Amino acid sequence: MIDVLAALSLCAERHPELLFRAAAASFSSGRYAEAFALADRYCRIRPLTSPNHVLLRAAARRAIDDPEGALEDIRQALGIDPTHLVANRSLMAGGNREERQQAARILLTLETEPSRQRGPIRVLAEDNDAVGVFR
């Protein structure tokens, strides 16, 4: 188990790694507010965050009932990697209409299993007469 206080260390080499690991452990243990605080700190000190780090903060925000903050983090993750699979799935589930459709288009290029293509096709079919995917 990661000691949360150790994660708040000022050791430049280990501090970011410990923060992220402590945030993930807190989230896994259901301590969502703590996970958010640690993930938020991690995202603020790192110059180039990975989409996965921002998505951990988004998951913690969703768990502490901050859906708008979570959506903001999902958008930030897609700013880092526009083709990130999990970020696009999350945006398709909770973004506005345009964002959902854009995420669906990207997911159709990434998903190879027909069962995983149904969701994006449904999103694109909303208010449209015809939608198709050909490979």
PDB file of C-alpha atoms in Angstrom, residues 24-93:
ATOM      1  CA  ALA A  24      -4.762   5.108  -7.983  1.00  0.00           C
ATOM      2  CA  ALA A  25      -4.643   3.201  -4.682  1.00  0.00           C
ATOM      3  CA  SER A  26      -7.027   5.674  -3.035  1.00  0.00           C
ATOM      4  CA  PHE A  27      -9.440   5.379  -5.953  1.00  0.00           C
ATOM      5  CA  SER A  28      -9.305   1.571  -5.841  1.00  0.00           C
ATOM      6  CA  SER A  29     -10.062   1.699  -2.111  1.00  0.00           C
ATOM      7  CA  GLY A  30     -13.091   3.932  -2.598  1.00  0.00           C
ATOM      8  CA  ARG A  31     -11.485   7.023  -1.062  1.00  0.00           C
ATOM      9  CA  TYR A  32     -12.552   9.203  -3.976  1.00  0.00           C
ATOM     10  CA  ALA A  33     -12.009  12.663  -2.479  1.00  0.00           C
ATOM     11  CA  GLU A  34      -8.483  11.680  -1.512  1.00  0.00           C
ATOM     12  CA  ALA A  35      -7.914  10.176  -4.968  1.00  0.00           C
ATOM     13  CA  PHE A  36      -9.094  13.389  -6.577  1.00  0.00           C
ATOM     14  CA  ALA A  37      -6.801  15.552  -4.424  1.00  0.00           C
ATOM     15  CA  LEU A  38      -3.765  13.404  -5.249  1.00  0.00           C
ATOM     16  CA  ALA A  39      -4.571  13.089  -8.963  1.00  0.00           C
ATOM     17  CA  ASP A  40      -5.259  16.805  -9.179  1.00  0.00           C
ATOM     18  CA  ARG A  41      -1.910  17.588  -7.579  1.00  0.00           C
ATOM     19  CA  TYR A  42      -0.186  15.207  -9.984  1.00  0.00           C
ATOM     20  CA  CYS A  43      -1.834  16.800 -13.027  1.00  0.00           C
ATOM     21  CA  ARG A  44      -0.899  20.287 -11.847  1.00  0.00           C
ATOM     22  CA  ILE A  45       2.822  19.619 -11.317  1.00  0.00           C
ATOM     23  CA  ARG A  46       3.529  17.626 -14.449  1.00  0.00           C
ATOM     24  CA  PRO A  47       4.229  19.679 -17.581  1.00  0.00           C
ATOM     25  CA  LEU A  48       3.005  16.990 -20.012  1.00  0.00           C
ATOM     26  CA  THR A  49       0.451  14.739 -18.430  1.00  0.00           C
ATOM     27  CA  SER A  50      -0.565  11.458 -19.972  1.00  0.00           C
ATOM     28  CA  PRO A  51      -4.244  11.073 -20.893  1.00  0.00           C
ATOM     29  CA  ASN A  52      -4.386   8.221 -18.368  1.00  0.00           C
ATOM     30  CA  HIS A  53      -3.385  10.530 -15.523  1.00  0.00           C
ATOM     31  CA  VAL A  54      -6.049  13.068 -16.439  1.00  0.00           C
ATOM     32  CA  LEU A  55      -8.602  10.255 -16.820  1.00  0.00           C
ATOM     33  CA  LEU A  56      -7.843   9.080 -13.274  1.00  0.00           C
ATOM     34  CA  ARG A  57      -8.671  12.580 -12.077  1.00  0.00           C
ATOM     35  CA  ALA A  58     -11.849  12.480 -14.231  1.00  0.00           C
ATOM     36  CA  ALA A  59     -12.911   9.190 -12.651  1.00  0.00           C
ATOM     37  CA  ALA A  60     -12.318  10.615  -9.171  1.00  0.00           C
ATOM     38  CA  ARG A  61     -14.326  13.725 -10.059  1.00  0.00           C
ATOM     39  CA  ARG A  62     -17.187  11.600 -11.338  1.00  0.00           C
ATOM     40  CA  ALA A  63     -17.069   9.569  -8.111  1.00  0.00           C
ATOM     41  CA  ILE A  64     -17.285  12.704  -5.939  1.00  0.00           C
ATOM     42  CA  ASP A  65     -20.253  13.932  -7.986  1.00  0.00           C
ATOM     43  CA  ASP A  66     -18.499  16.511 -10.169  1.00  0.00           C
ATOM     44  CA  PRO A  67     -19.669  15.471 -13.664  1.00  0.00           C
ATOM     45  CA  GLU A  68     -18.760  18.811 -15.270  1.00  0.00           C
ATOM     46  CA  GLY A  69     -15.231  18.614 -13.873  1.00  0.00           C
ATOM     47  CA  ALA A  70     -14.954  15.027 -15.089  1.00  0.00           C
ATOM     48  CA  LEU A  71     -16.060  16.083 -18.571  1.00  0.00           C
ATOM     49  CA  GLU A  72     -13.506  18.905 -18.527  1.00  0.00           C
ATOM     50  CA  ASP A  73     -10.783  16.360 -17.714  1.00  0.00           C
ATOM     51  CA  ILE A  74     -11.951  14.038 -20.490  1.00  0.00           C
ATOM     52  CA  ARG A  75     -11.678  16.939 -22.927  1.00  0.00           C
ATOM     53  CA  GLN A  76      -8.179  17.681 -21.599  1.00  0.00           C
ATOM     54  CA  ALA A  77      -7.167  14.040 -22.087  1.00  0.00           C
ATOM     55  CA  LEU A  78      -8.364  14.224 -25.689  1.00  0.00           C
ATOM     56  CA  GLY A  79      -6.349  17.415 -26.123  1.00  0.00           C
ATOM     57  CA  ILE A  80      -3.272  15.357 -25.282  1.00  0.00           C
ATOM     58  CA  ASP A  81      -4.283  12.358 -27.431  1.00  0.00           C
ATOM     59  CA  PRO A  82      -7.332  12.849 -29.695  1.00  0.00           C
ATOM     60  CA  THR A  83      -7.488   9.130 -30.485  1.00  0.00           C
ATOM     61  CA  HIS A  84      -7.326   7.833 -26.898  1.00  0.00           C
ATOM     62  CA  LEU A  85      -9.788   4.951 -26.762  1.00  0.00           C
ATOM     63  CA  VAL A  86     -11.031   5.329 -23.176  1.00  0.00           C
ATOM     64  CA  ALA A  87     -11.277   9.124 -23.404  1.00  0.00           C
ATOM     65  CA  ASN A  88     -13.353   8.872 -26.584  1.00  0.00           C
ATOM     66  CA  ARG A  89     -15.610   6.245 -25.022  1.00  0.00           C
ATOM     67  CA  SER A  90     -16.110   8.531 -22.028  1.00  0.00           C
ATOM     68  CA  LEU A  91     -16.842  11.556 -24.194  1.00  0.00           C
ATOM     69  CA  MET A  92     -19.276   9.579 -26.320  1.00  0.00           C
ATOM     70  CA  ALA A  93     -21.118   8.641 -23.132  1.00  0.00           C
TER      71      ALA A  93
END
